[in-house]
Coordinates of C-alpha atoms in Angstrom, one line a residue:
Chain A
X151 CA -32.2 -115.9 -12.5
X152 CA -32.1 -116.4 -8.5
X153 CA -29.3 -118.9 -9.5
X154 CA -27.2 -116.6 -11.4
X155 CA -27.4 -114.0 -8.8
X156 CA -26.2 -116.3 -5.9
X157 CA -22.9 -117.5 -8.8
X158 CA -22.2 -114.2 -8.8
X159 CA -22.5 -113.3 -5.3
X160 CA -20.7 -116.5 -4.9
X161 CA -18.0 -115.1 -7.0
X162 CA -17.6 -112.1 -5.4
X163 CA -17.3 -113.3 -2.1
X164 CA -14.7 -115.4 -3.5
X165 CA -12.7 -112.4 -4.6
X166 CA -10.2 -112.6 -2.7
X167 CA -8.0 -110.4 -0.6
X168 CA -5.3 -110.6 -3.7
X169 CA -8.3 -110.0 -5.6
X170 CA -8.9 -106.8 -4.5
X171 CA -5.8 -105.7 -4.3
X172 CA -4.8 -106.1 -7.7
X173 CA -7.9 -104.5 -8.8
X174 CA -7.1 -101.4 -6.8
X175 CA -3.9 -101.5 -8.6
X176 CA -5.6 -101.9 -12.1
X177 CA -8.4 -99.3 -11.0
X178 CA -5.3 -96.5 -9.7
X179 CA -3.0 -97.5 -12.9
X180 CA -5.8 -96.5 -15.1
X181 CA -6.9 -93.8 -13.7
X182 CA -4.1 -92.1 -13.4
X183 CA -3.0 -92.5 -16.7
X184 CA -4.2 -89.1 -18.0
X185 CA -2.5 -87.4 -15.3
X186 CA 0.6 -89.2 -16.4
X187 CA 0.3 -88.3 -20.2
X188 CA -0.6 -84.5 -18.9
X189 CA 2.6 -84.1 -17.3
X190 CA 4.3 -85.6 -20.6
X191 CA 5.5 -88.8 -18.6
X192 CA 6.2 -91.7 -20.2
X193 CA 3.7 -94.8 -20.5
X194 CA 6.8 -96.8 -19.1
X195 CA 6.6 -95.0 -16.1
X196 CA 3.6 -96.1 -15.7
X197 CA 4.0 -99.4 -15.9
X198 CA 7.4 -99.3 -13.9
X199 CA 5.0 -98.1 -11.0
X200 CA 2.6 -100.8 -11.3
X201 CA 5.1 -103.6 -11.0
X202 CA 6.8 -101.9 -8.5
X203 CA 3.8 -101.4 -6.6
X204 CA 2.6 -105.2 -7.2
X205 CA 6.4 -106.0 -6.2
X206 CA 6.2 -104.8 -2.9
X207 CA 2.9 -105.8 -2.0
X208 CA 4.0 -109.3 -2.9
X209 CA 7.3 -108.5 -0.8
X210 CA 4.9 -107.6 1.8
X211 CA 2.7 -110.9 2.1
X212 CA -0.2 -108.6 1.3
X213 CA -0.4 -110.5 -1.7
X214 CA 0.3 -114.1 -2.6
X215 CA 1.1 -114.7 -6.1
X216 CA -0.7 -117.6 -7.8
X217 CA 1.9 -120.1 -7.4
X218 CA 1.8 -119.3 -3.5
X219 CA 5.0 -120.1 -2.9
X220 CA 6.4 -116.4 -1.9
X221 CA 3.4 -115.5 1.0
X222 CA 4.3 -117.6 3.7
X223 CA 8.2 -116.4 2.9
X224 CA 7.7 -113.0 5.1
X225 CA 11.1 -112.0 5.9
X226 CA 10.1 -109.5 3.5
X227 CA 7.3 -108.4 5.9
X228 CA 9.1 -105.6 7.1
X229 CA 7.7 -103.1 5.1
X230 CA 4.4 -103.7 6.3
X231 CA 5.4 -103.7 10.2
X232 CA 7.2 -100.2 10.1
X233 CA 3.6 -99.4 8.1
X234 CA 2.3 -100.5 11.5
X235 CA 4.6 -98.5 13.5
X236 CA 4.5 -95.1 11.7
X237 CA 0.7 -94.7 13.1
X238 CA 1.8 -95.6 16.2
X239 CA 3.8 -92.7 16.4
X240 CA 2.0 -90.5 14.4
X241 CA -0.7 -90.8 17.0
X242 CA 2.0 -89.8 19.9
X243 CA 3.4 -86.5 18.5
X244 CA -0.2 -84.7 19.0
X245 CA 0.0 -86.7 22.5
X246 CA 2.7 -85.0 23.4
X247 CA 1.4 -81.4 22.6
X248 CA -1.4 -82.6 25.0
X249 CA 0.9 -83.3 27.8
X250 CA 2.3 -79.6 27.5
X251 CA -0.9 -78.2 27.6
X252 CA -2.1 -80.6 30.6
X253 CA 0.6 -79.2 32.4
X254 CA -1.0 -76.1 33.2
X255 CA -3.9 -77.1 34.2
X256 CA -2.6 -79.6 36.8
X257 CA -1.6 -76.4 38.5
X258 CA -4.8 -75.0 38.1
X259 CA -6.4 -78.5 39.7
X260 CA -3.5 -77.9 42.1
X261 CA -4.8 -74.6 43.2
X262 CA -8.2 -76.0 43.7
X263 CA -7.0 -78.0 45.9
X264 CA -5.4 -76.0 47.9
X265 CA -8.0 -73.4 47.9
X266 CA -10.2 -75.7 49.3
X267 CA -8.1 -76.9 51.8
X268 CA -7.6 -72.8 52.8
X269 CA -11.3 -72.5 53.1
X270 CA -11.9 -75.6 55.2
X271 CA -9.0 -74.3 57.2
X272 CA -8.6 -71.1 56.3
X273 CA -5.4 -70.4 57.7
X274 CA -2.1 -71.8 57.1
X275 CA 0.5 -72.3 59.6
X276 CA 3.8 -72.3 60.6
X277 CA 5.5 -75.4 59.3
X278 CA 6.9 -77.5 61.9
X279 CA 9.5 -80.3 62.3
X280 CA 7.9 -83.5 62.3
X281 CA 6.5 -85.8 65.0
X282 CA 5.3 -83.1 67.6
X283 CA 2.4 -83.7 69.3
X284 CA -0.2 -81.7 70.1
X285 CA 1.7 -80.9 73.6
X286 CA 3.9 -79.0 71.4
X287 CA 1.5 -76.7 70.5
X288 CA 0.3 -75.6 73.7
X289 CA 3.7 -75.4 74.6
X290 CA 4.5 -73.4 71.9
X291 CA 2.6 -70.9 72.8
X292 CA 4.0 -69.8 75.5
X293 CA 7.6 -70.2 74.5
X294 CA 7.8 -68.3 71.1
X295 CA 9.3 -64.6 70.7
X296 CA 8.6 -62.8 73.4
X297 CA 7.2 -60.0 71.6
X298 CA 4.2 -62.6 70.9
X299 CA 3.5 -63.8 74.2
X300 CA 0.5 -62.0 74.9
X301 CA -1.5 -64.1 72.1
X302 CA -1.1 -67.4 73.5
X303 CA -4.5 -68.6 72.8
X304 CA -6.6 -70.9 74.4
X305 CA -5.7 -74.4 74.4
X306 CA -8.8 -75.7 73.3
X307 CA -8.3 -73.9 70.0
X308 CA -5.6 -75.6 69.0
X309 CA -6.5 -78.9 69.6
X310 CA -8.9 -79.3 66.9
X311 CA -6.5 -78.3 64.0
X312 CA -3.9 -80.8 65.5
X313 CA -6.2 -83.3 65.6
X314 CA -6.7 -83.3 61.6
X315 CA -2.7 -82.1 61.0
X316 CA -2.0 -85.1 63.0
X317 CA -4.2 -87.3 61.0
X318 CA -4.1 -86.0 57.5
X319 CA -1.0 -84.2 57.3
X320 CA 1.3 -86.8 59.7
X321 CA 4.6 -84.7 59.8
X322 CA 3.4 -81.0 59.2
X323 CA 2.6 -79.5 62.5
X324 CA 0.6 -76.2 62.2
X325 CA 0.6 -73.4 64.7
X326 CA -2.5 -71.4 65.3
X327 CA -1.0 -69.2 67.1
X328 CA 1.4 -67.9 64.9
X329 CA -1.1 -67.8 62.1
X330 CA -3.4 -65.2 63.9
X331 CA -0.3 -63.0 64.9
X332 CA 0.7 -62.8 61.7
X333 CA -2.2 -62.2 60.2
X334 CA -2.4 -59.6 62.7
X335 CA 1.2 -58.4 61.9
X336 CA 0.8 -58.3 58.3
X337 CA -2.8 -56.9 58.0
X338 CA -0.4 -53.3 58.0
X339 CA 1.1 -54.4 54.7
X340 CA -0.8 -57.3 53.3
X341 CA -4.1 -55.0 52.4
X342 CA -2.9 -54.8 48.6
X343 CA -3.1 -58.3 48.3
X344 CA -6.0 -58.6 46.2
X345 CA -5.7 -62.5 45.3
X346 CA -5.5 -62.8 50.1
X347 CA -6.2 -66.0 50.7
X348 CA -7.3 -65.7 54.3
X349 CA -4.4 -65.3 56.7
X350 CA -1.5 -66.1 54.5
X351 CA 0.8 -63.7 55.2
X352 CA 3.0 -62.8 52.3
X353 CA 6.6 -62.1 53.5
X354 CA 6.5 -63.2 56.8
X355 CA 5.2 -67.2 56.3
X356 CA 5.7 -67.6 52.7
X357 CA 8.4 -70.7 53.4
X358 CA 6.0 -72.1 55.9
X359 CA 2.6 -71.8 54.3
X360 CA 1.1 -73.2 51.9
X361 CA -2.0 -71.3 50.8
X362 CA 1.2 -69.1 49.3
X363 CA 1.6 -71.4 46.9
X364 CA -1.6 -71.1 45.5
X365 CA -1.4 -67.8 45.8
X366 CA 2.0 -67.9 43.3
X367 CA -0.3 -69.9 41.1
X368 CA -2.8 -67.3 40.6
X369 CA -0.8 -64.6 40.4
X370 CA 1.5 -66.2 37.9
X371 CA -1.5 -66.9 35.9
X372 CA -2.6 -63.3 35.9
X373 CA -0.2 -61.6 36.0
X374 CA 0.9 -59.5 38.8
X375 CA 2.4 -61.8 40.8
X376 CA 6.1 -59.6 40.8
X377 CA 4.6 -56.1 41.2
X378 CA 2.3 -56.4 44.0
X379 CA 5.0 -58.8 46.0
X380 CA 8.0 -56.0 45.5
X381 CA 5.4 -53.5 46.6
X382 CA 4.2 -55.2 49.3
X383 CA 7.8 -56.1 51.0
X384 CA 9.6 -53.2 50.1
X385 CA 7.0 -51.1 51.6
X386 CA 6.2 -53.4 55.0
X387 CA 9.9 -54.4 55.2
X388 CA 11.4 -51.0 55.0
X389 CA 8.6 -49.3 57.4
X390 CA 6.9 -51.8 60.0
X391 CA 8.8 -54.7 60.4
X392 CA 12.5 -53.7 59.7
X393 CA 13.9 -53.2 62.8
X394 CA 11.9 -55.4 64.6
X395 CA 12.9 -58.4 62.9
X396 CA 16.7 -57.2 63.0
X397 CA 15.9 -57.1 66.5
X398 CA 14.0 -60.7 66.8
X399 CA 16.6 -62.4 64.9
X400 CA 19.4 -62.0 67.5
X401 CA 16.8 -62.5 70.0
X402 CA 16.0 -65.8 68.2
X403 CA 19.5 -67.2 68.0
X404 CA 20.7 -66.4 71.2
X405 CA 17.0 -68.1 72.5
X406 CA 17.9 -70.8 70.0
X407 CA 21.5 -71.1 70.7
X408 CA 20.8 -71.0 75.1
X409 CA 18.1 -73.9 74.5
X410 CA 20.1 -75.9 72.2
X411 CA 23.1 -76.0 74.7
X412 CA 20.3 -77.9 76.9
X413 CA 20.6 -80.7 74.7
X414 CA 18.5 -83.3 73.2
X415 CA 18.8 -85.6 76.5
X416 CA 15.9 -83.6 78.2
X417 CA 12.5 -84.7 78.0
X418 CA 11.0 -84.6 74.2
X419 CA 8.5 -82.1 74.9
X420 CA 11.2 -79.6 75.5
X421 CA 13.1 -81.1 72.1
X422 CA 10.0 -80.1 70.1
X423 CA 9.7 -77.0 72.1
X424 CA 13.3 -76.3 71.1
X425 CA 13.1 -77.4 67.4
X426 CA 9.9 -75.0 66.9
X427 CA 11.7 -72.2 68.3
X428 CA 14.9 -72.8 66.2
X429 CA 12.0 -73.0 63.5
X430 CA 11.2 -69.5 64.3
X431 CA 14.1 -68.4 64.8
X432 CA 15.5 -69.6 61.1
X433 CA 12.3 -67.7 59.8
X434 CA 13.1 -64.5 61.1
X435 CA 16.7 -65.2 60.2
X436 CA 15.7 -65.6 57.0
X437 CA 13.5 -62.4 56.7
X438 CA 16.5 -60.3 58.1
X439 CA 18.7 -61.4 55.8
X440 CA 16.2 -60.5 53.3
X441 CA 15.8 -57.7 54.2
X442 CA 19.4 -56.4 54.6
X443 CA 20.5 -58.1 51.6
X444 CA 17.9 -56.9 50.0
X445 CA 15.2 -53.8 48.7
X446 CA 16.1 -55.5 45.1
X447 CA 13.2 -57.2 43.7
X448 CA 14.5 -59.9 41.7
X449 CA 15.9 -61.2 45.2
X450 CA 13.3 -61.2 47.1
X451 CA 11.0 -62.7 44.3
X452 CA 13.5 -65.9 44.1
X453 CA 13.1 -66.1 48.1
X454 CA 10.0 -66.7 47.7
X455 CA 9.5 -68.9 45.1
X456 CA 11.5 -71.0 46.3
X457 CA 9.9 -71.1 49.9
X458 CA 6.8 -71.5 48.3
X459 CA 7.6 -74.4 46.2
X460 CA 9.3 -76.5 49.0
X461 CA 5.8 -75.8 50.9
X462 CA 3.6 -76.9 48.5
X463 CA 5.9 -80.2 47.8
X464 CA 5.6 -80.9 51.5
X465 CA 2.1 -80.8 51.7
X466 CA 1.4 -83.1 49.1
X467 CA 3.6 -85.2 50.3
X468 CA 3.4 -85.8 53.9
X469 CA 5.8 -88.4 53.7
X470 CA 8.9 -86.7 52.6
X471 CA 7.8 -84.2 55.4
X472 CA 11.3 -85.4 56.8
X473 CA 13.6 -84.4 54.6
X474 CA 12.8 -80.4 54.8
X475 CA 12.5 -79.9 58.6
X476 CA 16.1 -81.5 58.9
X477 CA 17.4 -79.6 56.4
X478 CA 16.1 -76.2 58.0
X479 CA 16.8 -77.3 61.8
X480 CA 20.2 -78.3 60.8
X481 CA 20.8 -74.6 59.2
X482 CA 21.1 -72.5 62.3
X483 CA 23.2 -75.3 64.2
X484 CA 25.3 -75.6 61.2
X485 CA 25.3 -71.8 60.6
X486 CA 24.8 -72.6 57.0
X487 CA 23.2 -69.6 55.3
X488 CA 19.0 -70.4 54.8
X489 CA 19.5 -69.5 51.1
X490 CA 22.0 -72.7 50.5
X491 CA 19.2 -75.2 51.9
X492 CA 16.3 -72.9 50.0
X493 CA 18.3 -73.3 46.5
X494 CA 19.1 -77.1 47.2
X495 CA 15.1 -77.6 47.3
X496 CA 13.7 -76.2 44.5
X497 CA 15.5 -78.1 41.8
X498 CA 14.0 -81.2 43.5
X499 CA 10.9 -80.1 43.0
X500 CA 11.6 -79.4 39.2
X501 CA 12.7 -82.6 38.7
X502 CA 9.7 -84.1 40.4
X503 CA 7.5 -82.3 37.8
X504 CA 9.7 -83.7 35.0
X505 CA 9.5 -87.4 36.8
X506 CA 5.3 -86.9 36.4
X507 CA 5.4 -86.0 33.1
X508 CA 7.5 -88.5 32.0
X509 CA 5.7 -91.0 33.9
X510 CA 2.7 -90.3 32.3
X511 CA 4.0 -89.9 28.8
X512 CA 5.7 -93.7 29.0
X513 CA 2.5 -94.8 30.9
X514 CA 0.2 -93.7 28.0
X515 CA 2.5 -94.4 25.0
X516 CA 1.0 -97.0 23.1
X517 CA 2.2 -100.5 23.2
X518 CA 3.5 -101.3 19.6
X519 CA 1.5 -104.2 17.9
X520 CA 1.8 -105.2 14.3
X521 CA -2.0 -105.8 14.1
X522 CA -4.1 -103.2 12.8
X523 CA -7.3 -102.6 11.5
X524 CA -8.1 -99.8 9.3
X525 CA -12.3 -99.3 8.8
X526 CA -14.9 -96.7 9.3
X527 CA -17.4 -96.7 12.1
X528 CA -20.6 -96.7 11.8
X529 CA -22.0 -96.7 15.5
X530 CA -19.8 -96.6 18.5
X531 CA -22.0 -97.0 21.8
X532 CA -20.6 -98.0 25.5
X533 CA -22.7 -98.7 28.8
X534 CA -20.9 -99.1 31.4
X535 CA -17.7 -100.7 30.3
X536 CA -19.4 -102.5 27.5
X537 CA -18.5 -101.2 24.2
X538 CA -20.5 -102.2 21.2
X539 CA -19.0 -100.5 17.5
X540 CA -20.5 -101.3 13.7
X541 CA -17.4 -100.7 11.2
X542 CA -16.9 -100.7 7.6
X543 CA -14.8 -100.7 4.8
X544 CA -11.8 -102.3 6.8
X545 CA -8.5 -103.8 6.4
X546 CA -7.1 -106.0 8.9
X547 CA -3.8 -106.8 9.0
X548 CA -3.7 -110.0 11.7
X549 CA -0.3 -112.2 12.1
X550 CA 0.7 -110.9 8.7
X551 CA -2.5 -111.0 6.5
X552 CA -4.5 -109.0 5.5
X553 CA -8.6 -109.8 5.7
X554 CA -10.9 -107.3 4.0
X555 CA -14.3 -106.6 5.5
X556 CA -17.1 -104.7 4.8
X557 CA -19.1 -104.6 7.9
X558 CA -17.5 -105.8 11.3
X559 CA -19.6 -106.0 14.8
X560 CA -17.1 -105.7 17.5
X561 CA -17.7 -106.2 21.2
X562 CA -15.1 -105.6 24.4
X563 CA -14.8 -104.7 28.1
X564 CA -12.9 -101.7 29.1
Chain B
X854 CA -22.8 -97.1 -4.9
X855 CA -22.4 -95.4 -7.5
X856 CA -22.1 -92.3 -5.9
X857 CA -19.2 -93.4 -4.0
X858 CA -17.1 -92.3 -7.2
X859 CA -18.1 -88.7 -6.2
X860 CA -17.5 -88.8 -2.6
X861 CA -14.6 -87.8 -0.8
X862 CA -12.1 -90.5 0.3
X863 CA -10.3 -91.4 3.2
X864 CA -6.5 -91.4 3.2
X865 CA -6.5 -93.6 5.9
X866 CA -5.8 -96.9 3.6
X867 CA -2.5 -95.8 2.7
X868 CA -1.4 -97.3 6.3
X869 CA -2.2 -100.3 5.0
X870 CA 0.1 -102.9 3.3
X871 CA -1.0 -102.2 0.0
X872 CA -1.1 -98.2 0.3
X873 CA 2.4 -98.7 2.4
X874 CA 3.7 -100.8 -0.9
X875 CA 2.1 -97.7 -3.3
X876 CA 4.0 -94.9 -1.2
X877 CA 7.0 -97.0 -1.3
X878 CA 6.8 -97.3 -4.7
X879 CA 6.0 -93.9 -5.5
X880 CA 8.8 -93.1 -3.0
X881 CA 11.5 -94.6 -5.2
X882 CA 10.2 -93.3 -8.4
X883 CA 10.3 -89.3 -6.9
X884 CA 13.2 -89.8 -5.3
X885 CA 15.4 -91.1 -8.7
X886 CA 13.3 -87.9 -10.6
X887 CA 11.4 -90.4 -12.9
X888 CA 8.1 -88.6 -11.7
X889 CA 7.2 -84.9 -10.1
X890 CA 5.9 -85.3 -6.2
X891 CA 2.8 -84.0 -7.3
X892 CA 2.0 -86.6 -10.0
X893 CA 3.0 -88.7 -6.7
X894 CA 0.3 -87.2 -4.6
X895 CA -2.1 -87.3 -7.7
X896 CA -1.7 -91.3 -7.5
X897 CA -2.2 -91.5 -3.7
X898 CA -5.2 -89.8 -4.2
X899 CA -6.4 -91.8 -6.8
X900 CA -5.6 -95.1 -4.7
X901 CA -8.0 -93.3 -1.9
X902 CA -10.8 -93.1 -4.3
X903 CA -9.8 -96.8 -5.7
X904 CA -9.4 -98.2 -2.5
X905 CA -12.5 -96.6 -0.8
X906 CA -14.7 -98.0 -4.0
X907 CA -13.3 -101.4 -3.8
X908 CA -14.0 -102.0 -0.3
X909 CA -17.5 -100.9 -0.7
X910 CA -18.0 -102.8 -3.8
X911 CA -15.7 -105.7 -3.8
X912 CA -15.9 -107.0 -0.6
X913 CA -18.6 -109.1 1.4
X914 CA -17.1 -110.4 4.0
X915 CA -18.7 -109.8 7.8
X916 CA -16.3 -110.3 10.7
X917 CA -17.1 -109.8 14.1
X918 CA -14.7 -109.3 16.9
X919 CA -14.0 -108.9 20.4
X920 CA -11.2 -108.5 22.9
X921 CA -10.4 -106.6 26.0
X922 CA -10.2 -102.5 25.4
X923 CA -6.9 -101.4 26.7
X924 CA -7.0 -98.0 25.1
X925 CA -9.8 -96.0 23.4
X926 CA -9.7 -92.3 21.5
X927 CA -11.9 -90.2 19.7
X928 CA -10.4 -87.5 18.6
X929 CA -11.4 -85.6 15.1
X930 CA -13.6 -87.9 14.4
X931 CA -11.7 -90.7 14.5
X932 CA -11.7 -93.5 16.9
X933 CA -8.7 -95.4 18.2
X934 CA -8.8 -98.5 20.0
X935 CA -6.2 -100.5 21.3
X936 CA -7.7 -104.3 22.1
X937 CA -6.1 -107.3 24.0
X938 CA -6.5 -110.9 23.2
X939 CA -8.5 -109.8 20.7
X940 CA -10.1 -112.4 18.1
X941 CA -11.7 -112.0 14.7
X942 CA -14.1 -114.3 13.9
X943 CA -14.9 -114.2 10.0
X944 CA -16.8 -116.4 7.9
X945 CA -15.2 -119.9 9.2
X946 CA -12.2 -119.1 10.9
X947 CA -11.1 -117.3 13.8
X948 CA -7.5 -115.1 14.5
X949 CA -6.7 -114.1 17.8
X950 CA -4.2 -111.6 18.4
X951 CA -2.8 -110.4 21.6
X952 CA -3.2 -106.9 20.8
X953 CA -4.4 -104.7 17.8
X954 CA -4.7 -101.5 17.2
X955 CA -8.3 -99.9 15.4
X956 CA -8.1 -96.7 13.5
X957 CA -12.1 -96.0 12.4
X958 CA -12.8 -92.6 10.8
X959 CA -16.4 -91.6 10.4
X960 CA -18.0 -92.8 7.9
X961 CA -21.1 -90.8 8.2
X962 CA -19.0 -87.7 7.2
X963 CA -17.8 -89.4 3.9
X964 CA -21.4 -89.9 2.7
X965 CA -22.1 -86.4 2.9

């Protein structure tokens, strides 16, 4: 009895992977065949399907007919390898979908960040050519628009926030200074800014700061991003700050143009006094020609995107910090209009978004193997990076056979 | 295991060389009109139930594994691994690959 049992089991463990396979044929043939007479198709059919079928999986090496001879010729594998491939991509298309939706949310983990880095230093600055030191700063104060003199701040002040721009954001030099006035500045108009990250001003630092890009993030994501920025400059521009900036942008050139004609031979301090003043003076050239070329809101809403994505670029990447303070120095010397070096920018930007995502879609894209297992799992457990998983039911298909199993323990490291 | 016959089946075999030879089959035999597409799907469906039953029933082999996880998923119930230098160790004889790819669906949700 015992004995019998174990022949049989003996048996059946001898079945082989052909075995199997041409009883799954047998088992679908049969079955099927009612279907096939329902729809009035011929027994022939049937049978043209079976030796088709047993055809191709001898083409395939999946079988090896009892003479052996045809399984080890696997030219004929092909079939079987695009079989492999077609998951592969399968599995990408809904990858990709993932990658759109990701997308977003990078920008939401990119407003995070820069929330956070407004809270720990809640005020964004003026955006500076690089290399100045923290002698620039103090110096700064004292030499920017006259109209601001009267806020030079304590010296002490500023040397904290240069110590950590120096450190953690090498070429962006920040200007406390400027921040306060213009927070003071555009207190008048910036009330309806709901979203107000502390002290970013809207219109008049939107190129320099970078707590504006978040604040284009959030607004884009709720909504009111173009309504309350038309509001806001049309109603601060026209009123407060018109005619003074008309007024502070000659002022700023000729400052800009009398200290230039110095020359870069004097001592660097008095270089980096000069560049930050050309700075502000390309910033107030910038919001007068706003301002004259525009009360149209489709305008100004470009302006400031575009400012605001050069801004956030630079201060992710400290190191490409060179590339935007040259191009805006060079503007006034050049007397190239600020919007050619603005619309130059943002494209690069763009196409550093695209770079990312293709990046990442080449860097996750499955490598293409030939070897697959199909099972089900039964358990799946990891600690640490030690992965345990119980399948069953499987079909391997290793080097071009296929092995059946009906329970597999696997174990690997991530 | 009898009541396998009344479960649901996975279509996940037809990736495999025999379910790949079945479609192809089928493929040709749609294609030149000789049967509808549905009779088509009604044989893929029936090869899910076959193929599910004779792996259950028919085969006894245990194989253990193991390899370096490059890549794992689990999404909709279905994990996906991606291992390198993989071997299989069955019964007496052991194939190493240097990379295979794992598709496992549940198969706690096909007993119910």
């Amino acid at each position: 009895m015992a004995n019998t049992k174990q022949l049989a089991k003996e048996k059946e463990m001898a079945m082989s992977v052909s075995n199997v396979y041409l009883h799954v044929v047998e088992d679908v043939i049969n079955n099927v065949r009612a279907d096939f007479q329902s729809e009035g198709v011929d027994d022939n059919v049937l049978n043209e399907l079976q030796s088709l079928w047993e055809l191709k999986l001898v083409q395939s090496g999946a079988i090896q007919e009892s003479s052996g001879h045809e399984a080890p010729a696997n030219p004929a594998s092909k079939p079987t390898s695009q079989a492999v491939a077609t998951p592969v991509h399968d599995l990408n298309v809904p990858y990709v979908a993932t990658e759109e939706y990701e997308a977003p949310s990078n920008d939401m983990s990119f407003s995070r960040v820069s929330a956070s880095a407004s809270s720990r230093e809640p005020v964004m600055f003026q955006y500076m050519p690089p290399g100045p030191s923290e002698e620039s700063l103090q110096l700064n104060s004292g030499h920017h628009l006259p109209s601001r003199m009267g806020n030079g701040t304590p010296s002490s002040y500023m040397q904290q926030p240069a110590a950590w721009m120096n450190q953690k954001h090498r070429g962006v030099e920040l200007n406390m200074n400027e921040t306060y006035e213009e927070r003071e500045e555009g207190d008048n108009g910036i009330a309806q800014m709901p979203v107000a990250a502390q002290g970013a001003p809207p219109i008049t630092k939107d190129f320099l700061t970078i707590s504006t890009g978040k604040r284009k993030h959030e607004e884009i994501s709720s909504g009111y991003y173009i309504p309350q920025r038309d509001g806001a400059a049309d109603d601060e521009l026209s009123t407060s700050m018109g005619e003074a900036c008309q007024n502070v942008h000659t002022e700023a050139v000729g400052s800009w143009v009398k200290e230039r004609s110095i020359g870069r031979s004097e001592d660097s301090g008095l270089w980096l006094q000069q560049r930050q003043s050309a700075d502000a003076a390309i910033e107030e050239m910038i919001r007068a020609k706003f301002l004259m070329h525009s009360g149209a809101v489709p305008q100004l809403d470009g302006i400031d995107d575009e400012y605001d994505d050069a801004v956030a670029e630079d201060y992710n990447e400290p190191e490409e910090d060179d590339v935007p303070p040259a191009s805006v120095a060079a503007t006034p010397a050049a007397n190239v209009e600020p919007t050619e070096s603005e619309g130059s920018e943002p494209p690069l930007n763009e196409d550093d978004d695209d770079d990312d995502v293709d990046d990442a879609d080449h860097g996750d894209e499955e490598p293409a193997t030939n070897h697959l297992v199909l099972a089900q799992f039964d358990k799946v457990t990891r600690s640490k990076n030690k992965w345990k998983c119980t399948l069953k039911d499987g079909i391997m298909h290793l080097n071009n056979r296929d092995i059946l199993f009906v329970k597999a323990t696997g174990e690997f490291e991530f | 295991m009898i009541e396998s016959s009344k479960m649901a089946s996975y279509e996940l075999y037809r990736k495999s060389s025999i379910g790949m030879s079945l479609t192809d089959a089928l493929d040709e035999l749609v294609t030149n009109g000789t049967i509808s597409p549905l009779l088509a799907v009604k044989v893929l469906m029936q090869f899910d139930k076959s193929m599910n039953d004779a792996l259950s029933t028919k085969v006894k082999v245990k194989t253990s594994f193991k390899g370096h996880l490059h890549t794992y998923r689990f999404c909709d119930n279905v994990w996906t691994f991606i291992l390198e230098n993989a071997s299989f160790k069955t019964d007496n004889e052991v194939t190493a690959v240097d990379r295979v790819k794992i598709v496992a669906c549940d198969a706690k949700i096909l007993a119910h």
